[in-house]
Backbone as JSON, one array per atom type, in Angstrom:
{
  "sequence": "XXXXXXXXXXXXXXXXXXXXXXXXXXXXXXXXXXXXXXXXXXXXXXXXXXXXXXXXXXXXXXXXXXXXXXXXXXXXXXXXXXXXXXXXXXXXXXXXXXXXXXXXXXXXXXXXXXXXXXXXXXXXXXXXXXX",
  "N": [[0.84, -1.18, 0.0], [0.44, 2.26, -0.67], [2.23, 4.73, 1.02], [1.39, 7.79, 2.42], [3.0, 10.93, 2.54], [3.3, 13.16, 5.29], [2.28, 15.68, 4.56], [0.77, 15.23, 2.33], [-2.31, 14.84, 0.6], [-4.84, 12.32, 0.72], [-5.97, 10.28, -2.06], [-9.06, 10.12, -3.55], [-11.39, 8.24, -5.33], [-14.14, 8.9, -7.34], [-17.18, 7.38, -8.14], [-16.99, 5.77, -11.26], [-14.46, 6.65, -11.91], [-11.79, 5.68, -11.48], [-11.76, 3.17, -12.78], [-12.33, 4.09, -15.33], [-10.04, 5.61, -15.85], [-8.16, 3.54, -15.98], [-8.84, 2.39, -18.35], [-7.83, 4.0, -20.29], [-5.2, 4.9, -22.68], [-1.85, 3.7, -21.97], [0.29, 5.65, -21.75], [-1.16, 7.97, -21.31], [-2.41, 7.31, -18.92], [-0.14, 7.28, -17.25], [0.73, 9.97, -17.3], [-1.55, 11.27, -16.23], [-1.62, 10.02, -13.73], [0.77, 10.95, -12.62], [0.22, 13.71, -12.56], [-1.89, 13.71, -10.74], [-0.58, 12.81, -8.45], [1.08, 14.98, -7.98], [-0.91, 16.84, -7.36], [-1.82, 15.79, -4.95], [0.31, 16.46, -3.36], [0.0, 19.13, -3.23], [0.73, 20.59, -5.43], [0.85, 21.49, -8.96], [0.59, 20.09, -12.17], [2.09, 21.08, -15.3], [0.31, 20.81, -17.48], [-2.16, 21.1, -16.38], [-5.22, 22.76, -15.8], [-7.62, 25.22, -14.69], [-10.96, 24.21, -14.57], [-13.53, 25.7, -16.17], [-16.62, 27.11, -15.01], [-17.16, 26.25, -12.49], [-16.83, 28.0, -10.44], [-14.21, 29.32, -9.43], [-10.89, 28.1, -8.51], [-11.07, 25.46, -7.73], [-11.8, 23.12, -9.1], [-10.16, 21.15, -11.33], [-8.57, 20.32, -14.48], [-6.75, 17.89, -16.3], [-5.18, 17.67, -19.34], [-4.46, 15.63, -22.09], [-3.05, 14.88, -25.19], [-3.07, 12.26, -27.51], [-2.19, 9.73, -29.9], [-4.59, 8.48, -30.25], [-6.5, 10.36, -29.63], [-7.92, 13.06, -27.65], [-7.62, 13.32, -24.18], [-8.99, 13.58, -20.89], [-8.67, 14.28, -17.42], [-10.45, 14.97, -14.57], [-10.41, 16.63, -11.52], [-10.86, 17.54, -8.03], [-9.63, 19.91, -5.7], [-10.87, 21.15, -3.77], [-11.61, 20.43, -1.22], [-10.32, 19.9, 2.06], [-9.86, 17.34, 2.96], [-9.16, 15.43, 1.0], [-7.88, 14.72, -2.35], [-10.12, 14.58, -4.84], [-10.93, 12.5, -7.46], [-12.85, 13.11, -10.16], [-13.68, 12.52, -12.82], [-12.62, 10.73, -15.68], [-11.89, 10.68, -19.05], [-12.27, 10.25, -22.65], [-12.25, 12.86, -24.88], [-14.78, 13.29, -27.06], [-16.02, 15.06, -28.78], [-15.62, 16.88, -31.77], [-15.58, 19.53, -32.37], [-14.43, 22.61, -31.21], [-12.88, 23.4, -27.99], [-14.19, 23.08, -25.7], [-15.47, 21.31, -22.86], [-17.68, 18.66, -23.33], [-21.27, 18.92, -22.78], [-22.55, 16.67, -21.57], [-20.45, 15.46, -20.21], [-19.76, 17.54, -18.49], [-22.06, 17.57, -16.91], [-21.81, 15.08, -15.63], [-19.49, 15.6, -14.15], [-20.4, 17.68, -12.47], [-22.39, 16.29, -10.97], [-20.78, 14.35, -9.72], [-19.11, 15.95, -8.23], [-20.82, 16.79, -6.23], [-21.16, 14.35, -4.91], [-18.53, 14.02, -4.02], [-18.41, 16.11, -2.21], [-20.13, 15.23, -0.17], [-18.73, 12.93, 0.59], [-16.34, 14.11, 1.51], [-17.29, 15.43, 3.76], [-18.04, 13.21, 5.29], [-15.5, 12.05, 5.72], [-14.31, 14.12, 7.18], [-15.96, 14.19, 9.47], [-15.44, 11.62, 10.44], [-12.73, 11.84, 11.06], [-12.85, 13.77, 13.09], [-14.29, 12.35, 15.04], [-12.44, 10.36, 15.6], [-10.34, 11.87, 16.67], [-11.44, 12.72, 19.07], [-11.33, 10.57, 20.7]],
  "CA": [[0.0, 0.0, 0.0], [1.18, 3.51, -0.8], [2.25, 5.55, 2.23], [1.37, 9.22, 2.18], [3.81, 11.79, 3.38], [2.42, 13.88, 6.2], [1.65, 16.84, 3.95], [0.03, 14.83, 1.14], [-3.71, 14.47, 0.76], [-5.17, 11.04, 0.08], [-6.66, 10.33, -3.34], [-10.36, 9.43, -3.5], [-11.97, 8.06, -6.66], [-15.59, 9.0, -7.3], [-17.9, 6.56, -9.12], [-16.17, 4.9, -12.11], [-13.29, 7.4, -12.38], [-10.58, 4.85, -11.5], [-11.94, 2.2, -13.86], [-12.24, 4.85, -16.58], [-8.62, 5.93, -16.04], [-7.45, 2.31, -16.34], [-9.2, 2.05, -19.73], [-7.15, 4.93, -21.2], [-3.86, 4.44, -23.1], [-0.82, 3.65, -20.92], [0.99, 6.92, -21.61], [-2.12, 8.92, -20.73], [-2.53, 6.9, -17.52], [1.06, 7.7, -16.52], [0.7, 11.43, -17.15], [-2.62, 11.61, -15.29], [-1.18, 9.57, -12.41], [1.78, 11.9, -12.13], [-0.47, 14.97, -12.26], [-2.66, 13.51, -9.5], [0.37, 12.75, -7.32], [1.46, 16.38, -7.71], [-2.06, 17.46, -6.69], [-1.81, 15.3, -3.57], [1.38, 17.18, -2.66], [-0.32, 20.54, -3.24], [1.33, 21.22, -6.6], [0.05, 21.36, -10.17], [1.32, 19.76, -13.4], [2.02, 22.13, -16.32], [-0.84, 20.64, -18.38], [-3.37, 21.22, -15.59], [-5.82, 24.09, -15.8], [-8.9, 25.34, -14.0], [-12.12, 23.9, -15.4], [-14.47, 26.81, -16.04], [-18.0, 26.77, -14.71], [-17.26, 25.72, -11.13], [-16.6, 29.07, -9.47], [-12.9, 29.37, -8.79], [-9.82, 27.19, -8.93], [-11.2, 24.2, -6.99], [-11.99, 21.98, -9.99], [-9.07, 21.24, -12.31], [-8.52, 19.26, -15.48], [-5.49, 17.57, -16.94], [-5.49, 17.35, -20.73], [-3.37, 14.98, -22.8], [-3.33, 14.44, -26.55], [-2.43, 11.0, -27.83], [-2.58, 9.39, -31.27], [-5.99, 8.05, -30.21], [-7.4, 11.47, -29.36], [-7.7, 13.94, -26.51], [-8.1, 12.7, -22.95], [-9.06, 14.5, -19.77], [-8.94, 13.83, -16.06], [-10.95, 16.11, -13.81], [-10.35, 16.38, -10.08], [-11.05, 18.73, -7.22], [-8.82, 20.13, -4.51], [-11.73, 22.06, -3.02], [-11.79, 19.95, 0.15], [-9.06, 19.62, 2.79], [-9.74, 15.93, 3.32], [-8.59, 14.58, -0.05], [-8.01, 15.09, -3.76], [-11.17, 13.71, -5.37], [-10.92, 12.35, -8.91], [-14.25, 13.14, -10.52], [-14.02, 11.97, -14.15], [-11.54, 10.5, -16.65], [-12.59, 10.36, -20.28], [-11.76, 10.69, -23.94], [-13.11, 13.89, -25.44], [-15.28, 12.8, -28.35], [-16.45, 16.18, -29.63], [-14.61, 17.32, -32.72], [-15.58, 20.98, -32.53], [-14.14, 23.4, -30.02], [-12.1, 22.79, -26.91], [-15.05, 22.98, -24.53], [-15.85, 20.0, -22.37], [-19.07, 18.41, -23.71], [-22.27, 19.1, -21.74], [-22.81, 15.44, -20.81], [-19.32, 15.28, -19.29], [-19.89, 18.58, -17.44], [-23.12, 17.1, -16.0], [-21.21, 14.01, -14.81], [-18.57, 16.26, -13.22], [-21.22, 18.37, -11.45], [-22.98, 15.28, -10.09], [-19.74, 13.7, -8.92], [-18.62, 16.94, -7.27], [-21.76, 16.7, -5.09], [-20.8, 13.12, -4.19], [-17.26, 14.31, -3.34], [-18.71, 16.98, -1.06], [-20.67, 14.36, 0.88], [-17.62, 12.07, 1.04], [-15.43, 14.96, 2.29], [-17.92, 15.64, 5.08], [-17.92, 11.94, 6.02], [-14.1, 11.94, 6.14], [-14.09, 15.13, 8.21], [-16.64, 13.72, 10.67], [-14.7, 10.45, 10.93], [-11.49, 12.34, 11.66], [-13.21, 14.43, 14.35], [-14.64, 11.3, 16.0], [-11.19, 9.7, 15.94], [-9.55, 12.79, 17.5], [-12.07, 12.85, 20.38], [-11.06, 9.36, 21.52]],
  "C": [[0.89, 1.25, 0.0], [1.1, 4.31, 0.49], [2.29, 7.02, 1.86], [2.37, 9.92, 3.08], [2.85, 12.62, 4.21], [1.67, 15.04, 5.54], [0.87, 16.5, 2.68], [-1.41, 14.47, 1.5], [-3.92, 13.09, 0.16], [-5.92, 11.29, -1.23], [-7.94, 9.53, -3.2], [-10.95, 9.4, -4.9], [-13.48, 8.08, -6.53], [-16.17, 8.2, -8.47], [-16.91, 5.72, -9.93], [-14.86, 5.55, -12.55], [-12.01, 6.56, -12.44], [-10.64, 3.84, -12.63], [-11.78, 2.9, -15.22], [-10.79, 5.23, -16.89], [-7.86, 4.7, -16.56], [-7.76, 1.88, -17.78], [-8.51, 2.95, -20.75], [-5.78, 4.37, -21.61], [-2.83, 4.6, -21.99], [-0.12, 4.98, -20.68], [0.11, 7.98, -20.97], [-2.3, 8.6, -19.25], [-1.35, 7.42, -16.7], [1.06, 9.21, -16.27], [-0.35, 11.83, -16.12], [-2.24, 11.19, -13.86], [-0.16, 10.51, -11.8], [1.13, 13.22, -11.73], [-1.26, 14.85, -10.96], [-1.74, 13.42, -8.29], [0.88, 14.15, -6.98], [0.34, 17.09, -6.96], [-2.11, 17.04, -5.22], [-0.79, 16.06, -2.72], [1.14, 18.69, -2.66], [0.26, 21.31, -4.41], [0.43, 20.98, -7.81], [0.94, 21.09, -11.37], [1.11, 20.89, -14.42], [0.8, 22.03, -17.23], [-2.18, 20.7, -17.64], [-3.89, 22.64, -15.66], [-7.16, 24.05, -15.08], [-10.01, 25.03, -15.0], [-13.17, 24.98, -15.15], [-15.87, 26.29, -15.74], [-18.21, 26.24, -13.3], [-16.88, 26.74, -10.07], [-15.27, 29.0, -8.76], [-11.98, 28.27, -9.26], [-9.91, 25.83, -8.25], [-11.37, 22.96, -7.83], [-11.0, 22.15, -11.15], [-9.15, 20.1, -13.31], [-7.11, 19.13, -16.04], [-5.86, 17.11, -18.35], [-4.25, 16.74, -21.38], [-3.85, 14.56, -24.19], [-2.47, 13.22, -26.84], [-2.85, 10.68, -29.27], [-4.05, 8.99, -31.34], [-6.97, 9.17, -29.95], [-6.97, 12.33, -28.19], [-8.35, 13.33, -25.29], [-8.06, 13.74, -21.83], [-9.29, 13.76, -18.46], [-9.34, 15.07, -15.28], [-10.94, 15.73, -12.33], [-10.6, 17.68, -9.33], [-10.12, 18.72, -6.01], [-9.58, 21.06, -3.56], [-11.82, 21.7, -1.54], [-10.46, 19.59, 0.78], [-8.8, 18.13, 2.94], [-9.02, 15.08, 2.28], [-8.62, 15.29, -1.39], [-9.02, 14.08, -4.31], [-11.11, 13.69, -6.9], [-12.37, 12.17, -9.33], [-14.56, 12.41, -11.83], [-12.75, 11.84, -14.98], [-12.21, 10.03, -17.93], [-11.83, 10.8, -21.52], [-12.75, 11.7, -24.48], [-13.5, 13.46, -26.85], [-15.6, 13.93, -29.32], [-15.32, 16.66, -30.53], [-14.58, 18.84, -32.88], [-15.37, 21.68, -31.19], [-13.34, 22.64, -28.98], [-12.94, 22.62, -25.65], [-15.32, 21.53, -24.15], [-17.33, 19.79, -22.71], [-20.03, 18.48, -22.51], [-22.49, 17.83, -20.92], [-21.67, 15.15, -19.83], [-19.36, 16.32, -18.17], [-20.96, 18.17, -16.43], [-22.6, 16.0, -15.08], [-20.3, 14.63, -13.75], [-19.34, 16.96, -12.11], [-21.82, 17.38, -10.45], [-21.94, 14.65, -9.17], [-19.11, 14.66, -7.92], [-19.52, 16.96, -6.03], [-21.46, 15.47, -4.25], [-19.51, 13.34, -3.4], [-17.49, 15.18, -2.11], [-19.24, 16.17, 0.11], [-19.56, 13.49, 1.46], [-16.62, 12.87, 1.89], [-15.99, 15.2, 3.68], [-17.82, 14.37, 5.92], [-16.49, 11.75, 6.54], [-13.77, 12.9, 7.28], [-14.71, 14.69, 9.53], [-15.91, 12.53, 11.3], [-13.41, 10.89, 11.64], [-11.77, 13.0, 13.01], [-13.55, 13.41, 15.43], [-13.36, 10.61, 16.51], [-10.34, 10.57, 16.89], [-10.13, 12.92, 18.91], [-11.77, 11.67, 21.29], [-9.85, 9.52, 22.38]]
}
């Protein structure tokens, strides 16, 4: 099992995000994995940018182009408890650089799940500290 350094946040996968990442090409997986490890340490990979439409810099996306297309991993650092991976996918749309509406809807829904999970982690930590 991977040991976190004291200043690193754990990584939490929401819904099918981990399975979806594992279905992407190997090189894309490696880049996304590295970018997520930087996020855990409080840093940001050069190919990471803020995903618009979420009010601030709390939701980020990593973009990688491969011979098979364009791939994205979306995660949030909005919560102190963990880095939550919300969505990993291949961008299918051929026009524009915008994230397709159906993917934005998935990200919004999973962000709500991450918020609930963050609260559960926070409550669990508080209960543990009271002992």
